[in-house]
């Protein structure tokens, strides 16, 4: 089993070379687009050919996006997006990550091909990754320090491939650094951003209202 930890190498680079851009410090965390790749009018990626790892992987992520939309339905400016490219350095199309799920509470729900930090109200409030056989080590060991430096308030991992001691793992930003989110007495993990509990129910990933016994449905219907 593997536990989430900060990359010591990334911290060393930050302390020794503070003038470098984040795309250099965190080069190993950057997303490598999968052909065929589509670019927007400014030359930034907006779509590629990545496919889901497995039916469970896709099912958990589909639920995460739909249920988070239900959770935040009362917030008209809350963006919940699946597989959205997050670009964080203007003028550098390679400075991007593509989290499985992005939540930005004040970004607005207008259509966009990517999330460009210099055009948005700020960094995403929450990022969620579902582990896959191809990328689970990067999700656990490399990406957290980049999202930490970008100011993402919560970083969540769900584990459909059973690599971790627990199927859900979260980090919350405090004083500029991520701290582990402890398991709640109810058996899940509480997200301040969503105001909901992340848990596994009958072998499936679910979100639950803090005041309710039942998980959120998978759609607004």
PDB file of C-alpha atoms in Angstrom:
ATOM      1  CA  UNK A   1       0.000   0.000   0.000  1.00  0.00           C
ATOM      2  CA  UNK A   2       1.146   3.575  -0.716  1.00  0.00           C
ATOM      3  CA  UNK A   3       0.545   6.750   1.266  1.00  0.00           C
ATOM      4  CA  UNK A   4       0.425  10.287  -0.062  1.00  0.00           C
ATOM      5  CA  UNK A   5       3.467  12.439   0.641  1.00  0.00           C
ATOM      6  CA  UNK A   6       5.133  15.554  -0.654  1.00  0.00           C
ATOM      7  CA  UNK A   7       7.973  15.205  -3.114  1.00  0.00           C
ATOM      8  CA  UNK A   8      11.197  16.020  -1.277  1.00  0.00           C
ATOM      9  CA  UNK A   9      12.856  16.801  -4.583  1.00  0.00           C
ATOM     10  CA  UNK A  10      10.188  19.382  -5.431  1.00  0.00           C
ATOM     11  CA  UNK A  11      10.637  21.107  -2.067  1.00  0.00           C
ATOM     12  CA  UNK A  12      14.423  21.173  -2.556  1.00  0.00           C
ATOM     13  CA  UNK A  13      14.055  22.740  -5.985  1.00  0.00           C
ATOM     14  CA  UNK A  14      11.706  25.406  -4.616  1.00  0.00           C
ATOM     15  CA  UNK A  15      14.106  26.334  -1.837  1.00  0.00           C
ATOM     16  CA  UNK A  16      17.249  26.361  -3.984  1.00  0.00           C
ATOM     17  CA  UNK A  17      15.846  27.970  -7.120  1.00  0.00           C
ATOM     18  CA  UNK A  18      12.972  30.220  -6.066  1.00  0.00           C
ATOM     19  CA  UNK A  19      13.090  32.308  -9.247  1.00  0.00           C
ATOM     20  CA  UNK A  20      12.129  29.485 -11.590  1.00  0.00           C
ATOM     21  CA  UNK A  21       8.584  29.326 -13.032  1.00  0.00           C
ATOM     22  CA  UNK A  22       6.322  26.611 -11.666  1.00  0.00           C
ATOM     23  CA  UNK A  23       6.335  24.832 -15.028  1.00  0.00           C
ATOM     24  CA  UNK A  24      10.062  24.211 -14.575  1.00  0.00           C
ATOM     25  CA  UNK A  25       9.935  23.365 -10.867  1.00  0.00           C
ATOM     26  CA  UNK A  26       7.088  20.914 -11.439  1.00  0.00           C
ATOM     27  CA  UNK A  27       7.996  19.687 -14.924  1.00  0.00           C
ATOM     28  CA  UNK A  28       7.270  16.072 -13.976  1.00  0.00           C
ATOM     29  CA  UNK A  29       3.685  16.982 -12.995  1.00  0.00           C
ATOM     30  CA  UNK A  30       2.737  18.532 -16.319  1.00  0.00           C
ATOM     31  CA  UNK A  31       0.116  16.804 -18.409  1.00  0.00           C
ATOM     32  CA  UNK A  32       1.287  15.328 -21.701  1.00  0.00           C
ATOM     33  CA  UNK A  33      -1.565  15.535 -24.218  1.00  0.00           C
ATOM     34  CA  UNK A  34      -2.656  12.343 -25.960  1.00  0.00           C
ATOM     35  CA  UNK A  35      -3.095  12.649 -29.763  1.00  0.00           C
ATOM     36  CA  UNK A  36      -5.218  13.699 -31.519  1.00  0.00           C
ATOM     37  CA  UNK A  37      -4.893  17.128 -29.938  1.00  0.00           C
ATOM     38  CA  UNK A  38      -7.081  20.175 -30.667  1.00  0.00           C
ATOM     39  CA  UNK A  39      -5.907  23.726 -29.968  1.00  0.00           C
ATOM     40  CA  UNK A  40      -7.938  26.860 -29.399  1.00  0.00           C
ATOM     41  CA  UNK A  41      -7.458  30.116 -31.334  1.00  0.00           C
ATOM     42  CA  UNK A  42      -4.635  31.164 -28.997  1.00  0.00           C
ATOM     43  CA  UNK A  43      -2.684  27.928 -29.424  1.00  0.00           C
ATOM     44  CA  UNK A  44      -3.651  26.319 -26.099  1.00  0.00           C
ATOM     45  CA  UNK A  45      -4.933  22.777 -25.794  1.00  0.00           C
ATOM     46  CA  UNK A  46      -8.690  22.364 -25.454  1.00  0.00           C
ATOM     47  CA  UNK A  47      -9.190  18.666 -26.287  1.00  0.00           C
ATOM     48  CA  UNK A  48      -7.177  15.472 -26.704  1.00  0.00           C
ATOM     49  CA  UNK A  49      -7.629  11.724 -27.163  1.00  0.00           C
ATOM     50  CA  UNK A  50      -7.375  10.453 -23.613  1.00  0.00           C
ATOM     51  CA  UNK A  51      -9.727   7.600 -22.770  1.00  0.00           C
ATOM     52  CA  UNK A  52     -10.967   6.137 -19.496  1.00  0.00           C
ATOM     53  CA  UNK A  53      -8.895   3.473 -17.751  1.00  0.00           C
ATOM     54  CA  UNK A  54     -11.742   1.114 -16.849  1.00  0.00           C
ATOM     55  CA  UNK A  55     -15.484   0.978 -16.372  1.00  0.00           C
ATOM     56  CA  UNK A  56     -15.106   1.516 -12.615  1.00  0.00           C
ATOM     57  CA  UNK A  57     -12.720   4.428 -13.156  1.00  0.00           C
ATOM     58  CA  UNK A  58     -15.177   6.041 -15.556  1.00  0.00           C
ATOM     59  CA  UNK A  59     -18.170   5.273 -13.349  1.00  0.00           C
ATOM     60  CA  UNK A  60     -16.622   6.849 -10.269  1.00  0.00           C
ATOM     61  CA  UNK A  61     -15.620   9.966 -12.183  1.00  0.00           C
ATOM     62  CA  UNK A  62     -18.996  10.333 -13.888  1.00  0.00           C
ATOM     63  CA  UNK A  63     -20.644  10.132 -10.495  1.00  0.00           C
ATOM     64  CA  UNK A  64     -18.176  12.630  -8.996  1.00  0.00           C
ATOM     65  CA  UNK A  65     -18.954  15.255 -11.635  1.00  0.00           C
ATOM     66  CA  UNK A  66     -22.723  14.749 -11.558  1.00  0.00           C
ATOM     67  CA  UNK A  67     -23.007  14.584  -7.778  1.00  0.00           C
ATOM     68  CA  UNK A  68     -20.748  17.626  -7.265  1.00  0.00           C
ATOM     69  CA  UNK A  69     -23.037  19.497  -9.649  1.00  0.00           C
ATOM     70  CA  UNK A  70     -25.996  18.553  -7.467  1.00  0.00           C
ATOM     71  CA  UNK A  71     -24.142  19.542  -4.295  1.00  0.00           C
ATOM     72  CA  UNK A  72     -23.333  22.992  -5.711  1.00  0.00           C
ATOM     73  CA  UNK A  73     -26.567  23.557  -7.608  1.00  0.00           C
ATOM     74  CA  UNK A  74     -27.482  26.409  -5.244  1.00  0.00           C
ATOM     75  CA  UNK A  75     -24.308  28.312  -6.255  1.00  0.00           C
ATOM     76  CA  UNK A  76     -24.908  29.845  -9.716  1.00  0.00           C
ATOM     77  CA  UNK A  77     -21.229  30.660 -10.307  1.00  0.00           C
ATOM     78  CA  UNK A  78     -19.848  27.247  -9.301  1.00  0.00           C
ATOM     79  CA  UNK A  79     -18.018  25.428 -12.088  1.00  0.00           C
ATOM     80  CA  UNK A  80     -17.752  21.638 -11.996  1.00  0.00           C
ATOM     81  CA  UNK A  81     -15.776  20.239 -14.920  1.00  0.00           C
ATOM     82  CA  UNK A  82     -14.433  16.880 -16.042  1.00  0.00           C
ATOM     83  CA  UNK A  83     -11.034  16.546 -17.704  1.00  0.00           C
ATOM     84  CA  UNK A  84     -10.573  20.298 -18.137  1.00  0.00           C
ATOM     85  CA  UNK A  85      -7.094  21.525 -19.062  1.00  0.00           C
ATOM     86  CA  UNK A  86      -5.778  23.925 -16.412  1.00  0.00           C
ATOM     87  CA  UNK A  87      -3.190  26.320 -17.870  1.00  0.00           C
ATOM     88  CA  UNK A  88      -1.193  28.305 -15.333  1.00  0.00           C
ATOM     89  CA  UNK A  89       1.428  30.355 -17.215  1.00  0.00           C
ATOM     90  CA  UNK A  90       0.350  32.840 -19.867  1.00  0.00           C
ATOM     91  CA  UNK A  91       2.426  32.420 -23.010  1.00  0.00           C
ATOM     92  CA  UNK A  92       3.452  28.847 -22.161  1.00  0.00           C
ATOM     93  CA  UNK A  93       1.008  26.285 -23.656  1.00  0.00           C
ATOM     94  CA  UNK A  94       2.978  23.428 -22.065  1.00  0.00           C
ATOM     95  CA  UNK A  95       2.327  24.699 -18.526  1.00  0.00           C
ATOM     96  CA  UNK A  96      -0.828  22.657 -18.037  1.00  0.00           C
ATOM     97  CA  UNK A  97      -2.367  19.921 -15.971  1.00  0.00           C
ATOM     98  CA  UNK A  98      -5.570  18.068 -16.704  1.00  0.00           C
ATOM     99  CA  UNK A  99      -7.234  16.959 -13.450  1.00  0.00           C
ATOM    100  CA  UNK A 100     -10.058  14.456 -13.605  1.00  0.00           C
ATOM    101  CA  UNK A 101     -12.426  16.854 -11.818  1.00  0.00           C
ATOM    102  CA  UNK A 102     -12.116  20.609 -11.230  1.00  0.00           C
ATOM    103  CA  UNK A 103     -14.361  22.664  -8.958  1.00  0.00           C
ATOM    104  CA  UNK A 104     -14.137  26.473  -8.954  1.00  0.00           C
ATOM    105  CA  UNK A 105     -16.803  28.121  -6.826  1.00  0.00           C
ATOM    106  CA  UNK A 106     -16.716  31.606  -8.392  1.00  0.00           C
ATOM    107  CA  UNK A 107     -15.642  30.905 -11.960  1.00  0.00           C
ATOM    108  CA  UNK A 108     -19.077  30.942 -13.564  1.00  0.00           C
ATOM    109  CA  UNK A 109     -20.673  28.181 -15.612  1.00  0.00           C
ATOM    110  CA  UNK A 110     -20.059  29.572 -19.085  1.00  0.00           C
ATOM    111  CA  UNK A 111     -18.578  27.156 -21.590  1.00  0.00           C
ATOM    112  CA  UNK A 112     -14.772  27.174 -21.858  1.00  0.00           C
ATOM    113  CA  UNK A 113     -12.226  25.021 -23.645  1.00  0.00           C
ATOM    114  CA  UNK A 114      -9.711  25.289 -20.803  1.00  0.00           C
ATOM    115  CA  UNK A 115      -9.171  26.952 -17.440  1.00  0.00           C
ATOM    116  CA  UNK A 116      -6.582  29.714 -17.869  1.00  0.00           C
ATOM    117  CA  UNK A 117      -5.570  31.020 -14.466  1.00  0.00           C
ATOM    118  CA  UNK A 118      -4.719  34.484 -15.786  1.00  0.00           C
ATOM    119  CA  UNK A 119      -8.265  34.860 -17.134  1.00  0.00           C
ATOM    120  CA  UNK A 120     -10.162  33.282 -14.226  1.00  0.00           C
ATOM    121  CA  UNK A 121     -11.028  34.645 -10.786  1.00  0.00           C
ATOM    122  CA  UNK A 122      -8.368  32.444  -9.205  1.00  0.00           C
ATOM    123  CA  UNK A 123      -7.156  28.850  -9.035  1.00  0.00           C
ATOM    124  CA  UNK A 124      -9.657  26.004  -8.734  1.00  0.00           C
ATOM    125  CA  UNK A 125     -10.968  25.487  -5.214  1.00  0.00           C
ATOM    126  CA  UNK A 126     -10.862  21.702  -5.496  1.00  0.00           C
ATOM    127  CA  UNK A 127      -9.168  19.134  -7.696  1.00  0.00           C
ATOM    128  CA  UNK A 128     -10.018  15.432  -7.668  1.00  0.00           C
ATOM    129  CA  UNK A 129      -8.047  12.636  -9.303  1.00  0.00           C
ATOM    130  CA  UNK A 130      -9.075   8.988  -9.723  1.00  0.00           C
ATOM    131  CA  UNK A 131      -6.047   6.723  -9.642  1.00  0.00           C
ATOM    132  CA  UNK A 132      -5.253   4.750 -12.768  1.00  0.00           C
ATOM    133  CA  UNK A 133      -2.605   2.145 -13.507  1.00  0.00           C
ATOM    134  CA  UNK A 134      -0.907   4.550 -15.904  1.00  0.00           C
ATOM    135  CA  UNK A 135      -0.646   7.658 -13.731  1.00  0.00           C
ATOM    136  CA  UNK A 136      -1.239   6.761 -10.069  1.00  0.00           C
ATOM    137  CA  UNK A 137       2.340   7.454  -8.952  1.00  0.00           C
ATOM    138  CA  UNK A 138       2.261  10.968 -10.414  1.00  0.00           C
ATOM    139  CA  UNK A 139      -1.114  11.655  -8.792  1.00  0.00           C
ATOM    140  CA  UNK A 140       0.236  10.580  -5.401  1.00  0.00           C
ATOM    141  CA  UNK A 141       3.796  11.846  -5.392  1.00  0.00           C
ATOM    142  CA  UNK A 142       4.270  14.578  -7.961  1.00  0.00           C
ATOM    143  CA  UNK A 143       1.078  16.540  -8.603  1.00  0.00           C
ATOM    144  CA  UNK A 144       0.265  17.562  -4.998  1.00  0.00           C
ATOM    145  CA  UNK A 145       3.135  20.041  -4.723  1.00  0.00           C
ATOM    146  CA  UNK A 146       2.092  21.769  -7.952  1.00  0.00           C
ATOM    147  CA  UNK A 147      -1.533  22.142  -6.840  1.00  0.00           C
ATOM    148  CA  UNK A 148      -0.238  23.322  -3.479  1.00  0.00           C
ATOM    149  CA  UNK A 149       1.837  26.045  -5.152  1.00  0.00           C
ATOM    150  CA  UNK A 150      -1.084  27.026  -7.387  1.00  0.00           C
ATOM    151  CA  UNK A 151      -3.229  27.572  -4.286  1.00  0.00           C
ATOM    152  CA  UNK A 152      -5.823  24.836  -4.856  1.00  0.00           C
ATOM    153  CA  UNK A 153      -7.662  24.631  -1.523  1.00  0.00           C
ATOM    154  CA  UNK A 154      -8.356  20.887  -1.570  1.00  0.00           C
ATOM    155  CA  UNK A 155      -6.711  18.007  -3.401  1.00  0.00           C
ATOM    156  CA  UNK A 156      -8.577  14.697  -3.398  1.00  0.00           C
ATOM    157  CA  UNK A 157      -7.680  11.231  -4.605  1.00  0.00           C
ATOM    158  CA  UNK A 158     -10.154   8.392  -5.065  1.00  0.00           C
ATOM    159  CA  UNK A 159      -8.769   4.919  -5.629  1.00  0.00           C
ATOM    160  CA  UNK A 160     -10.718   2.558  -7.898  1.00  0.00           C
ATOM    161  CA  UNK A 161      -7.623   0.367  -8.450  1.00  0.00           C
ATOM    162  CA  UNK A 162      -6.895  -0.387  -4.761  1.00  0.00           C
ATOM    163  CA  UNK A 163      -3.395   1.039  -4.480  1.00  0.00           C
ATOM    164  CA  UNK A 164      -3.977   2.804  -1.136  1.00  0.00           C
ATOM    165  CA  UNK A 165      -4.684   1.726   2.411  1.00  0.00           C
ATOM    166  CA  UNK A 166      -7.870   3.820   2.203  1.00  0.00           C
ATOM    167  CA  UNK A 167      -9.968   4.309  -0.957  1.00  0.00           C
ATOM    168  CA  UNK A 168     -10.168   8.095  -0.459  1.00  0.00           C
ATOM    169  CA  UNK A 169      -7.415  10.526   0.472  1.00  0.00           C
ATOM    170  CA  UNK A 170      -7.617  14.296   0.851  1.00  0.00           C
ATOM    171  CA  UNK A 171      -5.351  17.278   1.497  1.00  0.00           C
ATOM    172  CA  UNK A 172      -6.421  20.744   2.597  1.00  0.00           C
ATOM    173  CA  UNK A 173      -4.376  23.912   2.145  1.00  0.00           C
ATOM    174  CA  UNK A 174      -3.364  25.592   5.392  1.00  0.00           C
ATOM    175  CA  UNK A 175      -0.821  28.404   5.540  1.00  0.00           C
ATOM    176  CA  UNK A 176       0.316  27.577   2.024  1.00  0.00           C
ATOM    177  CA  UNK A 177       0.912  23.854   2.652  1.00  0.00           C
ATOM    178  CA  UNK A 178      -1.244  20.762   2.318  1.00  0.00           C
ATOM    179  CA  UNK A 179      -2.295  18.904   5.432  1.00  0.00           C
ATOM    180  CA  UNK A 180      -4.022  15.500   5.473  1.00  0.00           C
ATOM    181  CA  UNK A 181      -7.791  15.546   5.880  1.00  0.00           C
ATOM    182  CA  UNK A 182      -8.587  13.077   8.680  1.00  0.00           C
ATOM    183  CA  UNK A 183     -11.265  10.446   8.449  1.00  0.00           C
ATOM    184  CA  UNK A 184     -14.520  11.578  10.049  1.00  0.00           C
ATOM    185  CA  UNK A 185     -16.350   9.643  12.751  1.00  0.00           C
ATOM    186  CA  UNK A 186     -19.062   8.905  10.177  1.00  0.00           C
ATOM    187  CA  UNK A 187     -16.569   6.891   8.142  1.00  0.00           C
ATOM    188  CA  UNK A 188     -15.909   9.305   5.280  1.00  0.00           C
ATOM    189  CA  UNK A 189     -13.866  12.435   4.641  1.00  0.00           C
ATOM    190  CA  UNK A 190     -15.295  15.962   4.815  1.00  0.00           C
ATOM    191  CA  UNK A 191     -14.765  18.494   2.026  1.00  0.00           C
ATOM    192  CA  UNK A 192     -15.098  22.123   3.131  1.00  0.00           C
ATOM    193  CA  UNK A 193     -15.305  23.230  -0.504  1.00  0.00           C
ATOM    194  CA  UNK A 194     -18.251  20.968  -1.303  1.00  0.00           C
ATOM    195  CA  UNK A 195     -19.791  21.004   2.159  1.00  0.00           C
ATOM    196  CA  UNK A 196     -20.200  17.257   1.756  1.00  0.00           C
ATOM    197  CA  UNK A 197     -18.720  13.951   2.832  1.00  0.00           C
ATOM    198  CA  UNK A 198     -16.742  11.750   0.448  1.00  0.00           C
ATOM    199  CA  UNK A 199     -17.181   8.043   1.160  1.00  0.00           C
ATOM    200  CA  UNK A 200     -17.404   4.545  -0.238  1.00  0.00           C
ATOM    201  CA  UNK A 201     -20.886   3.020  -0.029  1.00  0.00           C
ATOM    202  CA  UNK A 202     -21.395  -0.611  -1.094  1.00  0.00           C
ATOM    203  CA  UNK A 203     -18.132  -0.494  -3.011  1.00  0.00           C
ATOM    204  CA  UNK A 204     -18.944   2.691  -4.919  1.00  0.00           C
ATOM    205  CA  UNK A 205     -17.688   6.256  -4.528  1.00  0.00           C
ATOM    206  CA  UNK A 206     -20.367   8.598  -3.186  1.00  0.00           C
ATOM    207  CA  UNK A 207     -20.943  12.128  -1.861  1.00  0.00           C
ATOM    208  CA  UNK A 208     -23.257  12.660   1.077  1.00  0.00           C
ATOM    209  CA  UNK A 209     -24.897  15.768   2.495  1.00  0.00           C
ATOM    210  CA  UNK A 210     -23.593  16.428   5.995  1.00  0.00           C
ATOM    211  CA  UNK A 211     -27.160  16.579   7.291  1.00  0.00           C
ATOM    212  CA  UNK A 212     -28.531  13.559   5.412  1.00  0.00           C
ATOM    213  CA  UNK A 213     -28.219   9.791   5.610  1.00  0.00           C
ATOM    214  CA  UNK A 214     -28.384   9.089   1.887  1.00  0.00           C
ATOM    215  CA  UNK A 215     -25.775   9.878  -0.790  1.00  0.00           C
ATOM    216  CA  UNK A 216     -26.537  12.491  -3.413  1.00  0.00           C
ATOM    217  CA  UNK A 217     -28.189  11.230  -6.598  1.00  0.00           C
ATOM    218  CA  UNK A 218     -26.190  11.114  -9.806  1.00  0.00           C
ATOM    219  CA  UNK A 219     -28.241  13.792 -11.609  1.00  0.00           C
ATOM    220  CA  UNK A 220     -30.367  16.834 -10.991  1.00  0.00           C
ATOM    221  CA  UNK A 221     -33.543  15.017 -12.103  1.00  0.00           C
TER     222      UNK A 221
END
